[in-house]
C-alpha positions as a printed Julia matrix, in Angstrom:
123×3 Matrix{Float64}:
   0.0     0.0     0.0
   1.09    3.53   -0.69
  -0.27    6.89    0.38
  -0.45    8.82   -2.85
  -1.08   12.5    -3.43
  -2.32   12.28   -6.99
  -4.3    14.52   -9.27
  -6.66   11.64  -10.08
  -9.43   10.57   -7.68
  -8.59    7.03   -6.6
 -10.71    4.05   -7.58
 -10.35    0.27   -7.24
  -8.81   -0.14  -10.69
  -5.81    2.06   -9.88
  -2.43    0.84   -8.71
   1.04    2.24   -8.13
   4.14    0.61   -9.63
   7.82    1.43   -9.88
   8.94    2.19  -13.43
  12.13    0.51  -14.66
  14.01    1.79  -17.68
  14.87    5.04  -19.43
  12.76    4.69  -22.57
  10.01    7.02  -21.35
  12.28    9.72  -19.92
  12.06   12.61  -19.31
   8.29   12.53  -18.68
   8.45    9.21  -16.79
  11.86    8.85  -15.1
  13.58    5.53  -14.45
  12.87    4.43  -10.88
   9.87    6.69  -10.32
   6.57    5.53   -8.86
   3.63    5.97  -11.21
  -0.14    5.68  -10.98
  -1.89    3.4   -13.47
  -5.51    2.39  -14.2
  -5.97   -1.34  -14.74
  -8.03   -2.71  -17.62
  -9.36   -5.84  -15.89
  -9.8    -9.12  -17.73
  -8.95   -7.88  -21.19
 -11.51   -5.06  -21.0
  -9.19   -2.49  -22.58
 -10.75    0.04  -24.95
 -10.55   -0.58  -28.7
  -7.02   -0.16  -30.1
  -8.01    2.99  -31.97
  -9.39    4.52  -28.72
  -5.97    4.05  -27.09
  -4.17    6.03  -29.79
  -1.86    8.6   -28.19
  -2.05    7.16  -24.66
   0.82    5.77  -22.59
  -0.02    2.19  -21.71
   1.43   -0.96  -20.17
   1.41   -3.73  -22.76
   1.99   -7.43  -22.19
   4.35   -8.72  -24.87
   3.23  -12.29  -25.5
   5.68  -13.15  -28.3
   8.43  -10.66  -27.58
  10.38   -8.95  -24.79
  11.09   -5.35  -23.98
  14.47   -4.62  -25.62
  15.62   -2.46  -22.69
  14.59   -4.56  -19.68
  14.1    -8.02  -21.21
  10.73   -8.25  -19.47
   7.41   -9.32  -20.88
   5.74   -5.98  -20.08
   6.53   -2.55  -21.46
   5.34    1.03  -20.87
   5.08    2.91  -24.16
   3.09    5.48  -26.11
   0.43    3.63  -28.14
   0.15    4.67  -31.78
  -2.12    3.05  -34.35
   0.19    2.64  -37.35
  -2.43    1.29  -39.78
  -6.15    0.63  -39.78
  -7.87   -2.28  -41.55
 -11.0    -2.16  -43.69
 -13.0    -3.23  -40.63
 -11.92   -0.04  -38.81
  -9.77   -1.98  -36.36
  -6.07   -1.52  -35.83
  -3.96   -3.61  -38.2
  -0.61   -2.53  -36.79
   0.47   -0.8   -33.6
   3.63    1.18  -32.99
   4.8     1.36  -29.37
   6.83    4.54  -29.09
   9.33    5.65  -26.48
   9.48    9.26  -25.32
  13.28    8.98  -25.25
  14.61    9.23  -28.86
  17.47    6.85  -27.99
  14.97    3.96  -28.05
  13.42    2.85  -31.36
   9.7     2.05  -31.62
   8.36   -1.49  -31.45
   5.96   -2.66  -34.17
   3.17   -5.14  -33.48
   0.84   -6.49  -36.18
  -2.56   -8.1   -35.74
  -1.33  -11.31  -37.36
   1.56  -11.54  -34.87
  -0.9   -12.55  -32.14
  -2.83  -11.0   -29.32
  -1.74   -7.57  -28.11
  -2.86   -7.23  -24.5
  -3.07   -3.79  -22.96
  -2.91   -4.11  -19.18
  -3.21   -0.55  -17.9
  -3.13    3.13  -18.78
  -0.46    5.41  -17.3
  -2.03    8.28  -15.37
   0.76   10.22  -13.66
   4.07   10.11  -11.84
   3.41   10.23   -8.08
   6.99   10.09   -6.73
  10.3    10.58   -8.48
């Protein structure tokens, strides 16, 4: 448990986690504590609704190139849209220009968005 002085009103879907890695610096510093909103049980919004948001993504068939973990915090960008209006390809962008984007395609398998980044609560 953590006592958090955040700009967001707390709810049961929120959690605090320590961020590891420099890919989202300077906005989200390595080692900071951040507030996130969980998307329970795969109930994340449609991929196009997430466009432009910073999210935690579970990498099912890949690993984060910086940390080697199966989760990554990145800026979600819809790279291409299919005829059905759904996202065909997603680009996961870093804020730090030293880190290249990651590309995920629909045919590569399920892309699971776990949570949305809300704010840094402690640096």
